[in-house]
CSV table of C-alpha atoms in Angstrom, one decimal:
chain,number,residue,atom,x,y,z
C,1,UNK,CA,-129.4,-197.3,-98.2
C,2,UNK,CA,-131.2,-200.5,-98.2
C,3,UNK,CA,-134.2,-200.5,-95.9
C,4,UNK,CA,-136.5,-203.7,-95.0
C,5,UNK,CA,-140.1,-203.5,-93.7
C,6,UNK,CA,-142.0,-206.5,-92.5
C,7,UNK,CA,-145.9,-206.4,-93.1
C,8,UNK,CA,-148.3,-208.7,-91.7
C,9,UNK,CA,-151.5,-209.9,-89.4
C,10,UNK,CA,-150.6,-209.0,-85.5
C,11,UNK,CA,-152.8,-211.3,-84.3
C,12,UNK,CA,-153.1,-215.6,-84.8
C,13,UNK,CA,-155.2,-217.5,-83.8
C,14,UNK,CA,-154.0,-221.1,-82.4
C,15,UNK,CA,-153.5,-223.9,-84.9
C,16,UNK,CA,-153.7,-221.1,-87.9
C,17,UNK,CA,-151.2,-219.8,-90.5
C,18,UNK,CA,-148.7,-217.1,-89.7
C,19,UNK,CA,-148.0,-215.0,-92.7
C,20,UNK,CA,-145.1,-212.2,-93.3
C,21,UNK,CA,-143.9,-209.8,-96.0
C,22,UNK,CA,-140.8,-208.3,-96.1
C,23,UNK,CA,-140.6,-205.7,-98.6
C,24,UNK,CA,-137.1,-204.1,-99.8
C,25,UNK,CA,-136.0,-200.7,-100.6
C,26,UNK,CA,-132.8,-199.1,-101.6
C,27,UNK,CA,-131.4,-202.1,-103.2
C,28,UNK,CA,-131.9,-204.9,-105.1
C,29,UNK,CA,-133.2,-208.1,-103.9
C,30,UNK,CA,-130.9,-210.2,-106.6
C,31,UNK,CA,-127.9,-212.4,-105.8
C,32,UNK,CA,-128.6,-212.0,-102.2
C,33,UNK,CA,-130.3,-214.5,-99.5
C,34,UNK,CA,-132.9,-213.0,-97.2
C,35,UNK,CA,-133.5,-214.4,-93.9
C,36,UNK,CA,-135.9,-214.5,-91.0
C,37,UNK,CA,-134.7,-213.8,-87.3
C,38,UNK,CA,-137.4,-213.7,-84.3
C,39,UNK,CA,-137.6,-212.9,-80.8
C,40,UNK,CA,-140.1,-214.3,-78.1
C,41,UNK,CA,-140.6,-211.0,-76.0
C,42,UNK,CA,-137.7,-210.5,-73.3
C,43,UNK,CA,-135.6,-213.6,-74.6
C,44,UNK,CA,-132.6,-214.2,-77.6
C,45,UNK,CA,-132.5,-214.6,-81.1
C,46,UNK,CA,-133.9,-217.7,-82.9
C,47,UNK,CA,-133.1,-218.1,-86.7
C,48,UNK,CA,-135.9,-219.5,-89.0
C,49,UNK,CA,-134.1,-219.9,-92.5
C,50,UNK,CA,-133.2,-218.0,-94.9
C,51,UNK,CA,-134.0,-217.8,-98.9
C,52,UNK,CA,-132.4,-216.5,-101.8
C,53,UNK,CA,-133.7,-214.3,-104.2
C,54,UNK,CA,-133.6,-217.9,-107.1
C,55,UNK,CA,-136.1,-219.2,-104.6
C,56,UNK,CA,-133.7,-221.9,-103.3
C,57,UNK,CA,-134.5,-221.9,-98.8
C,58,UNK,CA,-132.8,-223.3,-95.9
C,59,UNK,CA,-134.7,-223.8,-92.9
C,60,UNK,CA,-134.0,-224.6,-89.3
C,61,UNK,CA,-135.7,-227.8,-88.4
C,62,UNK,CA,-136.1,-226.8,-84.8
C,63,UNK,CA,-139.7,-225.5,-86.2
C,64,UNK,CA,-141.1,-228.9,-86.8
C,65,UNK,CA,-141.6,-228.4,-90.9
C,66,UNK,CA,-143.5,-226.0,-90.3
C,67,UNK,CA,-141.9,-222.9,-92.0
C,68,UNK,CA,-142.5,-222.5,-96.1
C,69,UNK,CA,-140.4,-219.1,-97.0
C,70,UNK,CA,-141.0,-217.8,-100.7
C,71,UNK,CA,-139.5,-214.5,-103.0
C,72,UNK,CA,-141.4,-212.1,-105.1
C,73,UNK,CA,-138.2,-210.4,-107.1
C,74,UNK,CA,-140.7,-208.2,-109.2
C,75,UNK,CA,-142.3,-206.7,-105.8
C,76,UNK,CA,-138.9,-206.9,-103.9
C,77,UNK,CA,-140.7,-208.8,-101.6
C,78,UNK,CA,-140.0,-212.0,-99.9
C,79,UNK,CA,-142.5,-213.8,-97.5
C,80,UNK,CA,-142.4,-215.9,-94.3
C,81,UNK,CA,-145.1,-218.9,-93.4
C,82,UNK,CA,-145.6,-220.5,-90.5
C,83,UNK,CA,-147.9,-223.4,-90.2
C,84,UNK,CA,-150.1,-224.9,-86.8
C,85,UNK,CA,-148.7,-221.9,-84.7
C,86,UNK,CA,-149.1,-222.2,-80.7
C,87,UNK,CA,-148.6,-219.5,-78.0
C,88,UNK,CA,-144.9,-220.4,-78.1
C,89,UNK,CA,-144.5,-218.6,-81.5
C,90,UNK,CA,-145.7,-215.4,-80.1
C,91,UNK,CA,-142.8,-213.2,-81.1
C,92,UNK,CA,-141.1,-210.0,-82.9
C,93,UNK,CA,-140.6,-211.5,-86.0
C,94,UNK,CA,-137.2,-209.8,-88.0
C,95,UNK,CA,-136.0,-209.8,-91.6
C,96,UNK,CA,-132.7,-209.4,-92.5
C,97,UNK,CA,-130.4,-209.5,-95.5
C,98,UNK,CA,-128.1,-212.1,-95.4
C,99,UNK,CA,-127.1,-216.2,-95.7
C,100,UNK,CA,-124.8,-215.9,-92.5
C,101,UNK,CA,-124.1,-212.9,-90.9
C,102,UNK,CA,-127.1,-210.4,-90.9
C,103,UNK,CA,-127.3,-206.4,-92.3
C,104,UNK,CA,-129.5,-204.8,-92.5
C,105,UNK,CA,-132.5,-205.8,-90.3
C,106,UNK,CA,-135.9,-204.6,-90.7
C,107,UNK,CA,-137.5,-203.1,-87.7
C,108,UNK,CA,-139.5,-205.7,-86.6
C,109,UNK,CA,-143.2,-206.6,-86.1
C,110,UNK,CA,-145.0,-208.5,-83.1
C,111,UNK,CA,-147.2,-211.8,-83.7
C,112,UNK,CA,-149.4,-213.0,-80.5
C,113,UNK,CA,-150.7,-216.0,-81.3
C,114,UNK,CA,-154.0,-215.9,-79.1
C,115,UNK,CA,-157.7,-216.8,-79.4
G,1,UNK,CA,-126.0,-228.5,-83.1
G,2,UNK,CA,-123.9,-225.5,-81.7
G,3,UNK,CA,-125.0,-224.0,-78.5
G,4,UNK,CA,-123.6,-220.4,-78.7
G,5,UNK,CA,-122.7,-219.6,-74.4
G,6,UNK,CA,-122.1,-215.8,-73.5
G,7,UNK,CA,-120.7,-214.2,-70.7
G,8,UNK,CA,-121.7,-212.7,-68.7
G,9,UNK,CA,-125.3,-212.4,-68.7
G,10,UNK,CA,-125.0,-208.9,-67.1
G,11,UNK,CA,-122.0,-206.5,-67.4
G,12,UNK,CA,-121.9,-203.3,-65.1
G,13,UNK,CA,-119.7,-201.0,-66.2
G,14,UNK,CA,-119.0,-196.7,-65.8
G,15,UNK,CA,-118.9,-195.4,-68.7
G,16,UNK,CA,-115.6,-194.8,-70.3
G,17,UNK,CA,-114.5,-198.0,-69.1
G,18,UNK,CA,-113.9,-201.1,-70.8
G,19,UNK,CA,-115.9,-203.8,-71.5
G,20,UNK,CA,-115.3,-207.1,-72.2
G,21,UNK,CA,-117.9,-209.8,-73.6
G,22,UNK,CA,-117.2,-213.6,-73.9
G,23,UNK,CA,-118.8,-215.9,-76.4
G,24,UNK,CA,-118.3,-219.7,-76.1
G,25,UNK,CA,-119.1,-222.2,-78.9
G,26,UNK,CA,-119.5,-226.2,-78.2
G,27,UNK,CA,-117.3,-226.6,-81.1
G,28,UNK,CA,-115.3,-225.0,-83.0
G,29,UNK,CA,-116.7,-222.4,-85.5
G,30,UNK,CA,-113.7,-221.2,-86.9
G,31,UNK,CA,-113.7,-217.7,-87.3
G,32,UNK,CA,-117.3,-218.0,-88.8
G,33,UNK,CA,-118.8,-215.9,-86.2
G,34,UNK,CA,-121.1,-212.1,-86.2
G,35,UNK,CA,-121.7,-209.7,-83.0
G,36,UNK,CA,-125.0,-207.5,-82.9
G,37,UNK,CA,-125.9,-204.8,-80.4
G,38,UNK,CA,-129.5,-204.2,-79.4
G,39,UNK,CA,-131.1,-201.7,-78.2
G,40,UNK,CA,-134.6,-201.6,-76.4
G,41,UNK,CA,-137.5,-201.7,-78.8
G,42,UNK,CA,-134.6,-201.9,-82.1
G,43,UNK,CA,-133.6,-204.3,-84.1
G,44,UNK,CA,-130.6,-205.6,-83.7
G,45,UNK,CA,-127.6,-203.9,-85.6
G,46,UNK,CA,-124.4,-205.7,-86.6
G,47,UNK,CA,-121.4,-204.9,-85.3
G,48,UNK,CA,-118.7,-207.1,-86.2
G,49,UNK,CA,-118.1,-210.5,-88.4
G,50,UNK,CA,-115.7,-212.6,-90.0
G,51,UNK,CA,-114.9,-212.4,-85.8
G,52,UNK,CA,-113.1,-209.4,-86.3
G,53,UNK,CA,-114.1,-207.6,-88.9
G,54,UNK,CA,-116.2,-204.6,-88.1
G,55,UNK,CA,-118.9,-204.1,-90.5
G,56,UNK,CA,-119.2,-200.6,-92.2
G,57,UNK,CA,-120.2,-197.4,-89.9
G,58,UNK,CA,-119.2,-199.1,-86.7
G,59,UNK,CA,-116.6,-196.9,-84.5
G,60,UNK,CA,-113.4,-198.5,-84.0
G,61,UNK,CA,-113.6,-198.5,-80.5
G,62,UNK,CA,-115.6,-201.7,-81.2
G,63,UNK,CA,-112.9,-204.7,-81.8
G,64,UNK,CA,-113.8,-208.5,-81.7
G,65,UNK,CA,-111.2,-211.8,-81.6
G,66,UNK,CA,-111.0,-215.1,-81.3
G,67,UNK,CA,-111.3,-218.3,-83.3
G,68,UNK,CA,-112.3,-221.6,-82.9
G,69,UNK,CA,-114.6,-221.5,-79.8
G,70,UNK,CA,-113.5,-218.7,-77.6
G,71,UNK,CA,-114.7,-215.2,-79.1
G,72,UNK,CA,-114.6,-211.7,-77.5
G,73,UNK,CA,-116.0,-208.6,-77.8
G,74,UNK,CA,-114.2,-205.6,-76.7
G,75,UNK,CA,-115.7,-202.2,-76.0
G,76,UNK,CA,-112.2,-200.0,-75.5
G,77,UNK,CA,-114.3,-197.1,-73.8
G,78,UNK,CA,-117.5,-197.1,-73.3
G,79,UNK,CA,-120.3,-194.5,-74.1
G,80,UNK,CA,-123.3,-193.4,-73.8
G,81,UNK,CA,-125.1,-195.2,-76.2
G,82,UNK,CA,-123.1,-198.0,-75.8
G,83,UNK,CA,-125.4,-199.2,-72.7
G,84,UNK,CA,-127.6,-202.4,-74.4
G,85,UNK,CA,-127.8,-206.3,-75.5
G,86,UNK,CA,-124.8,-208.1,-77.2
G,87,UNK,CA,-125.2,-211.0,-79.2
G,88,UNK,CA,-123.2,-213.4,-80.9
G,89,UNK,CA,-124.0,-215.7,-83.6
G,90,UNK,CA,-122.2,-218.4,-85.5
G,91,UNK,CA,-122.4,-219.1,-89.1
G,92,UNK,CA,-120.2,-222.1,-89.5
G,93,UNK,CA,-122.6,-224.9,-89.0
G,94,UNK,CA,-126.3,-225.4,-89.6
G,95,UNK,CA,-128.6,-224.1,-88.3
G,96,UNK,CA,-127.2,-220.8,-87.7
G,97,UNK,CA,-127.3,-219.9,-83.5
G,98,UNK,CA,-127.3,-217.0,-81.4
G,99,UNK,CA,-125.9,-216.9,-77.9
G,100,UNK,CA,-128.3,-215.3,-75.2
G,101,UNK,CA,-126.9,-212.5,-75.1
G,102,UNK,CA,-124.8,-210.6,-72.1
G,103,UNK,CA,-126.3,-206.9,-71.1
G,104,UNK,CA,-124.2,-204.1,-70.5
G,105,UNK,CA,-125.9,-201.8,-68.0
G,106,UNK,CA,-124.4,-198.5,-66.3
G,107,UNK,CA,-122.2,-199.1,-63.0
């Protein structure tokens, strides 16, 4: 079964670069969109955008521009970046498979953005 | 932009009973629409989409309905490890939205 894994710094400092991997197993990463979910800790869900495996990405303006998503098909890989981060984007960060609804997830990783 | 609304935020219920989850769009979504469960420290898992569709592995004691801007989630008898966070998302408009989720805690 398909299985995602996100990979990635724990730690930000303000006004830096948040960077994520999300690395695929148990499937291919073809003719499928991939999509990032995250979580500020105790609160919802906010969705950041999605990308599909040709590269073409959707994101959600609420981040400001900020957001650049990319796709490694050879490495099954697919990557999140978040630009000029504050404390407010302290949060699990998720990726999912998927363009609307979203399945699987992967388990999660937690980003503090702190100096 | 569609504000997903769900309710209520906390649900107390014995298990075995039922449960019974509202989602509210501020317009309508159609039947564009997903439900997740989460549970503490997990990702979320989906449950249902399409409004009513249950997606593969889910127990059929799970049902969603609705259309438009009134969606439920129905939980015919509750168990065990039924006890966590539901969430509902639309995926009619851009950008996507979750609601904020209603808890379902042990009576």
């Amino acid at each position: 079964q398909m299985q995602l894994q996100e990979s990635g710094p724990g730690l930000v400092r303000p006004s830096e670069t948040l960077s994520l991997t999300c690395s695929v197993s148990g499937g291919s990463l073809l003719s499928y969109y991939w999509s990032w979910v995250r979580q500020p800790a105790g609160k919802g869900l906010e969705f950041i955008g999605r990308i599909h495996a040709s590269g073409s990405t959707n994101y959600n303006s609420s981040l400001n521009g900020r957001v650049t998503m990319s796709v490694d098909t050879s490495k099954k890989q697919f990557s999140l970046k978040l630009t000029s981060v504050t404390a407010a984007d302290t949060a699990v960060y998720y990726c999912a498979r998927g363009s609307d609804w979203f399945n699987p997830w992967g388990q999660g990783t937690l980003v503090t953005v702190s100096s | 932009e569609i504000v997903m609304t769900q309710s209520p935020g906390t649900l107390s219920v014995s298990p075995g009973e039922r449960a019974t989850l509202s989602c509210r769009a501020s317009q309508s979504v159609g039947g564009n629409l997903a439900w997740y469960q989460q549970k503490p420290g997990q990702a979320p898992r989906l449950l249902i989409y399409a409004a009513s569709t249950r997606a593969t592995g889910i127990p059929a004691r799970f049902s969603g309905s609705g259309s438009g801007t009134q969606f439920t989630l129905t939980i015919s008898s509750l168990q065990s490890e039924d006890f966590a966070v539901y969430y509902c998302q639309q995926y009619n408009n851009w950008p996507l939205a979750f609601g904020g989720g209603t808890k379902v805690e042990i009576k």
